[in-house]
Amino acid sequence: MREVFHQSLEDVQSRLVEIAELVTVAIEKATTAFGTSDVALAEEVIDADSVIDVKANELDELAIEILARQQPVARDLRIVVSALRVSASLERMGDNAEHIAQLTRMRFPERAIPKGLKSTFTKMGELDVEVARVLTDLLRTQDLTLADAIRNADDDIDELHASVFEKVLSDSWRGEAGATVDATLASRYHERFADHAVSVAKKVVYLATGDWNADTDALAD
């Protein structure tokens, strides 16, 4: 029974990695579509979000089954409960990628990125893709030093997010109401995507160390 239990925990981890890989593909396509007004690519992201939802629901069902049948305790219990929370965060990351794609579709054939903000959103998109890739590696390898890269990228995204609001609220902004709404929504979706990644990274570090404030730099020594 113990061997079956550990196999189930390994299955949980592999499913989390699979979902993270799907989320990475989603944000790669969504940010590319957003930057190039590629509505066909945006449609791919929107259609594929249901796959992420299904995978997340299936993982949740597996975790609940483990809780009911195996009645894990201590660290094993934390692993299963954390998997439920990580699954929810990954699903929301997929939703944010879908929202970015929906903005692209809504504004097509016009460009979704308001004039004067292209470089900002290009950088935000690149950082979100980097965050997703590193998060997938973190879930796959449990290399806790990767958590710092996620946090650092999130800090950069937060700065870009703030700069978008400074831009649209400045006296020099000449965008119409629709462009202002698009800019603020898109910036928020990019920023929330990275926030959820940070949340997942914190849970992975906590599971390994038992410390919510663990110094991952020290772990590399």
PDB file of N, CA, C and O in Angstrom, residues 116-128 130 152-168 183-184 186-188 190-191 194:
ATOM      1  N   GLY A 116       2.365  53.353 -28.368  1.00  0.00           N
ATOM      2  CA  GLY A 116       3.265  53.862 -27.344  1.00  0.00           C
ATOM      3  C   GLY A 116       3.591  52.870 -26.245  1.00  0.00           C
ATOM      4  O   GLY A 116       4.428  53.150 -25.380  1.00  0.00           O
ATOM      5  N   LEU A 117       2.953  51.680 -26.274  1.00  0.00           N
ATOM      6  CA  LEU A 117       3.178  50.696 -25.217  1.00  0.00           C
ATOM      7  C   LEU A 117       3.691  49.357 -25.754  1.00  0.00           C
ATOM      8  O   LEU A 117       3.777  48.382 -25.002  1.00  0.00           O
ATOM      9  N   LYS A 118       4.029  49.319 -27.031  1.00  0.00           N
ATOM     10  CA  LYS A 118       4.439  48.056 -27.638  1.00  0.00           C
ATOM     11  C   LYS A 118       5.665  47.451 -26.946  1.00  0.00           C
ATOM     12  O   LYS A 118       5.687  46.261 -26.607  1.00  0.00           O
ATOM     13  N   SER A 119       6.695  48.254 -26.715  1.00  0.00           N
ATOM     14  CA  SER A 119       7.920  47.728 -26.104  1.00  0.00           C
ATOM     15  C   SER A 119       7.663  47.247 -24.679  1.00  0.00           C
ATOM     16  O   SER A 119       8.244  46.241 -24.240  1.00  0.00           O
ATOM     17  N   THR A 120       6.782  47.942 -23.979  1.00  0.00           N
ATOM     18  CA  THR A 120       6.462  47.549 -22.600  1.00  0.00           C
ATOM     19  C   THR A 120       5.786  46.187 -22.565  1.00  0.00           C
ATOM     20  O   THR A 120       6.166  45.299 -21.794  1.00  0.00           O
ATOM     21  N   PHE A 121       4.782  46.011 -23.428  1.00  0.00           N
ATOM     22  CA  PHE A 121       4.065  44.736 -23.443  1.00  0.00           C
ATOM     23  C   PHE A 121       4.902  43.605 -24.038  1.00  0.00           C
ATOM     24  O   PHE A 121       4.747  42.442 -23.649  1.00  0.00           O
ATOM     25  N   THR A 122       5.767  43.943 -24.952  1.00  0.00           N
ATOM     26  CA  THR A 122       6.689  42.922 -25.478  1.00  0.00           C
ATOM     27  C   THR A 122       7.564  42.379 -24.358  1.00  0.00           C
ATOM     28  O   THR A 122       7.746  41.155 -24.227  1.00  0.00           O
ATOM     29  N   LYS A 123       8.082  43.263 -23.540  1.00  0.00           N
ATOM     30  CA  LYS A 123       8.940  42.845 -22.419  1.00  0.00           C
ATOM     31  C   LYS A 123       8.132  42.074 -21.378  1.00  0.00           C
ATOM     32  O   LYS A 123       8.610  41.057 -20.841  1.00  0.00           O
ATOM     33  N   MET A 124       6.927  42.540 -21.079  1.00  0.00           N
ATOM     34  CA  MET A 124       6.095  41.828 -20.113  1.00  0.00           C
ATOM     35  C   MET A 124       5.799  40.412 -20.598  1.00  0.00           C
ATOM     36  O   MET A 124       5.836  39.450 -19.812  1.00  0.00           O
ATOM     37  N   GLY A 125       5.521  40.285 -21.890  1.00  0.00           N
ATOM     38  CA  GLY A 125       5.249  38.972 -22.453  1.00  0.00           C
ATOM     39  C   GLY A 125       6.451  38.054 -22.363  1.00  0.00           C
ATOM     40  O   GLY A 125       6.329  36.877 -22.003  1.00  0.00           O
ATOM     41  N   GLU A 126       7.620  38.595 -22.679  1.00  0.00           N
ATOM     42  CA  GLU A 126       8.850  37.798 -22.601  1.00  0.00           C
ATOM     43  C   GLU A 126       9.106  37.328 -21.170  1.00  0.00           C
ATOM     44  O   GLU A 126       9.502  36.171 -20.946  1.00  0.00           O
ATOM     45  N   LEU A 127       8.862  38.198 -20.217  1.00  0.00           N
ATOM     46  CA  LEU A 127       9.081  37.834 -18.817  1.00  0.00           C
ATOM     47  C   LEU A 127       8.077  36.783 -18.346  1.00  0.00           C
ATOM     48  O   LEU A 127       8.426  35.861 -17.598  1.00  0.00           O
ATOM     49  N   ASP A 128       6.824  36.908 -18.771  1.00  0.00           N
ATOM     50  CA  ASP A 128       5.819  35.908 -18.398  1.00  0.00           C
ATOM     51  C   ASP A 128       6.174  34.536 -18.960  1.00  0.00           C
ATOM     52  O   ASP A 128       6.003  33.513 -18.294  1.00  0.00           O
ATOM     53  N   GLU A 130       9.188  33.509 -19.642  1.00  0.00           N
ATOM     54  CA  GLU A 130      10.328  33.048 -18.849  1.00  0.00           C
ATOM     55  C   GLU A 130       9.864  32.485 -17.510  1.00  0.00           C
ATOM     56  O   GLU A 130      10.331  31.420 -17.068  1.00  0.00           O
ATOM     57  N   ASN A 152      12.404  37.338  -9.092  1.00  0.00           N
ATOM     58  CA  ASN A 152      13.070  38.476  -9.737  1.00  0.00           C
ATOM     59  C   ASN A 152      12.318  38.921 -10.989  1.00  0.00           C
ATOM     60  O   ASN A 152      12.162  40.129 -11.237  1.00  0.00           O
ATOM     61  N   ALA A 153      11.873  37.955 -11.783  1.00  0.00           N
ATOM     62  CA  ALA A 153      11.109  38.295 -12.985  1.00  0.00           C
ATOM     63  C   ALA A 153       9.793  38.958 -12.606  1.00  0.00           C
ATOM     64  O   ALA A 153       9.343  39.902 -13.276  1.00  0.00           O
ATOM     65  N   ASP A 154       9.179  38.480 -11.526  1.00  0.00           N
ATOM     66  CA  ASP A 154       7.921  39.081 -11.066  1.00  0.00           C
ATOM     67  C   ASP A 154       8.128  40.533 -10.654  1.00  0.00           C
ATOM     68  O   ASP A 154       7.281  41.390 -10.938  1.00  0.00           O
ATOM     69  N   ASP A 155       9.252  40.827 -10.007  1.00  0.00           N
ATOM     70  CA  ASP A 155       9.547  42.217  -9.633  1.00  0.00           C
ATOM     71  C   ASP A 155       9.644  43.098 -10.880  1.00  0.00           C
ATOM     72  O   ASP A 155       9.141  44.234 -10.890  1.00  0.00           O
ATOM     73  N   ASP A 156      10.281  42.575 -11.921  1.00  0.00           N
ATOM     74  CA  ASP A 156      10.408  43.338 -13.166  1.00  0.00           C
ATOM     75  C   ASP A 156       9.037  43.564 -13.814  1.00  0.00           C
ATOM     76  O   ASP A 156       8.764  44.648 -14.349  1.00  0.00           O
ATOM     77  N   ILE A 157       8.201  42.547 -13.766  1.00  0.00           N
ATOM     78  CA  ILE A 157       6.852  42.677 -14.332  1.00  0.00           C
ATOM     79  C   ILE A 157       6.036  43.691 -13.541  1.00  0.00           C
ATOM     80  O   ILE A 157       5.285  44.484 -14.125  1.00  0.00           O
ATOM     81  N   ASP A 158       6.189  43.690 -12.228  1.00  0.00           N
ATOM     82  CA  ASP A 158       5.478  44.666 -11.396  1.00  0.00           C
ATOM     83  C   ASP A 158       5.865  46.094 -11.783  1.00  0.00           C
ATOM     84  O   ASP A 158       5.009  46.996 -11.827  1.00  0.00           O
ATOM     85  N   GLU A 159       7.151  46.301 -12.057  1.00  0.00           N
ATOM     86  CA  GLU A 159       7.603  47.636 -12.456  1.00  0.00           C
ATOM     87  C   GLU A 159       6.998  48.041 -13.800  1.00  0.00           C
ATOM     88  O   GLU A 159       6.573  49.200 -13.982  1.00  0.00           O
ATOM     89  N   LEU A 160       6.959  47.103 -14.726  1.00  0.00           N
ATOM     90  CA  LEU A 160       6.360  47.394 -16.030  1.00  0.00           C
ATOM     91  C   LEU A 160       4.864  47.649 -15.893  1.00  0.00           C
ATOM     92  O   LEU A 160       4.307  48.527 -16.571  1.00  0.00           O
ATOM     93  N   HIS A 161       4.221  46.883 -15.031  1.00  0.00           N
ATOM     94  CA  HIS A 161       2.788  47.068 -14.768  1.00  0.00           C
ATOM     95  C   HIS A 161       2.523  48.481 -14.247  1.00  0.00           C
ATOM     96  O   HIS A 161       1.593  49.170 -14.698  1.00  0.00           O
ATOM     97  N   ALA A 162       3.354  48.913 -13.316  1.00  0.00           N
ATOM     98  CA  ALA A 162       3.208  50.269 -12.773  1.00  0.00           C
ATOM     99  C   ALA A 162       3.446  51.318 -13.849  1.00  0.00           C
ATOM    100  O   ALA A 162       2.764  52.359 -13.888  1.00  0.00           O
ATOM    101  N   SER A 163       4.386  51.053 -14.751  1.00  0.00           N
ATOM    102  CA  SER A 163       4.692  52.027 -15.802  1.00  0.00           C
ATOM    103  C   SER A 163       3.527  52.177 -16.781  1.00  0.00           C
ATOM    104  O   SER A 163       3.323  53.263 -17.344  1.00  0.00           O
ATOM    105  N   VAL A 164       2.776  51.104 -16.995  1.00  0.00           N
ATOM    106  CA  VAL A 164       1.602  51.184 -17.876  1.00  0.00           C
ATOM    107  C   VAL A 164       0.575  52.141 -17.276  1.00  0.00           C
ATOM    108  O   VAL A 164       0.020  53.005 -17.975  1.00  0.00           O
ATOM    109  N   PHE A 165       0.336  52.023 -15.979  1.00  0.00           N
ATOM    110  CA  PHE A 165      -0.635  52.906 -15.332  1.00  0.00           C
ATOM    111  C   PHE A 165      -0.145  54.352 -15.329  1.00  0.00           C
ATOM    112  O   PHE A 165      -0.937  55.290 -15.516  1.00  0.00           O
ATOM    113  N   GLU A 166       1.154  54.538 -15.125  1.00  0.00           N
ATOM    114  CA  GLU A 166       1.702  55.895 -15.190  1.00  0.00           C
ATOM    115  C   GLU A 166       1.489  56.492 -16.576  1.00  0.00           C
ATOM    116  O   GLU A 166       1.169  57.679 -16.710  1.00  0.00           O
ATOM    117  N   LYS A 167       1.654  55.671 -17.594  1.00  0.00           N
ATOM    118  CA  LYS A 167       1.505  56.131 -18.977  1.00  0.00           C
ATOM    119  C   LYS A 167       0.068  56.561 -19.266  1.00  0.00           C
ATOM    120  O   LYS A 167      -0.170  57.655 -19.782  1.00  0.00           O
ATOM    121  N   VAL A 168      -0.896  55.684 -18.945  1.00  0.00           N
ATOM    122  CA  VAL A 168      -2.287  55.971 -19.315  1.00  0.00           C
ATOM    123  C   VAL A 168      -2.903  57.059 -18.433  1.00  0.00           C
ATOM    124  O   VAL A 168      -3.936  57.646 -18.795  1.00  0.00           O
ATOM    125  N   ALA A 183      -5.215  48.580 -22.345  1.00  0.00           N
ATOM    126  CA  ALA A 183      -3.887  48.647 -21.736  1.00  0.00           C
ATOM    127  C   ALA A 183      -3.912  48.218 -20.276  1.00  0.00           C
ATOM    128  O   ALA A 183      -3.062  47.443 -19.831  1.00  0.00           O
ATOM    129  N   THR A 184      -4.889  48.713 -19.536  1.00  0.00           N
ATOM    130  CA  THR A 184      -4.947  48.380 -18.112  1.00  0.00           C
ATOM    131  C   THR A 184      -5.308  46.913 -17.888  1.00  0.00           C
ATOM    132  O   THR A 184      -4.738  46.259 -17.000  1.00  0.00           O
ATOM    133  N   ALA A 186      -4.793  44.342 -20.070  1.00  0.00           N
ATOM    134  CA  ALA A 186      -3.685  43.500 -20.519  1.00  0.00           C
ATOM    135  C   ALA A 186      -2.542  43.520 -19.508  1.00  0.00           C
ATOM    136  O   ALA A 186      -1.946  42.479 -19.207  1.00  0.00           O
ATOM    137  N   SER A 187      -2.245  44.690 -18.985  1.00  0.00           N
ATOM    138  CA  SER A 187      -1.178  44.798 -17.999  1.00  0.00           C
ATOM    139  C   SER A 187      -1.522  43.996 -16.748  1.00  0.00           C
ATOM    140  O   SER A 187      -0.665  43.312 -16.178  1.00  0.00           O
ATOM    141  N   ARG A 188      -2.762  44.065 -16.343  1.00  0.00           N
ATOM    142  CA  ARG A 188      -3.205  43.320 -15.164  1.00  0.00           C
ATOM    143  C   ARG A 188      -3.109  41.813 -15.392  1.00  0.00           C
ATOM    144  O   ARG A 188      -2.677  41.074 -14.498  1.00  0.00           O
ATOM    145  N   HIS A 190      -1.054  40.200 -17.407  1.00  0.00           N
ATOM    146  CA  HIS A 190       0.361  39.832 -17.375  1.00  0.00           C
ATOM    147  C   HIS A 190       0.883  39.796 -15.933  1.00  0.00           C
ATOM    148  O   HIS A 190       1.617  38.876 -15.547  1.00  0.00           O
ATOM    149  N   GLU A 191       0.502  40.798 -15.169  1.00  0.00           N
ATOM    150  CA  GLU A 191       0.990  40.899 -13.791  1.00  0.00           C
ATOM    151  C   GLU A 191       0.445  39.769 -12.926  1.00  0.00           C
ATOM    152  O   GLU A 191       1.182  39.166 -12.124  1.00  0.00           O
ATOM    153  N   ALA A 194       2.187  36.288 -13.434  1.00  0.00           N
ATOM    154  CA  ALA A 194       3.432  36.117 -12.685  1.00  0.00           C
ATOM    155  C   ALA A 194       3.179  35.985 -11.189  1.00  0.00           C
ATOM    156  O   ALA A 194       3.879  35.232 -10.497  1.00  0.00           O
TER     157      ALA A 194
END
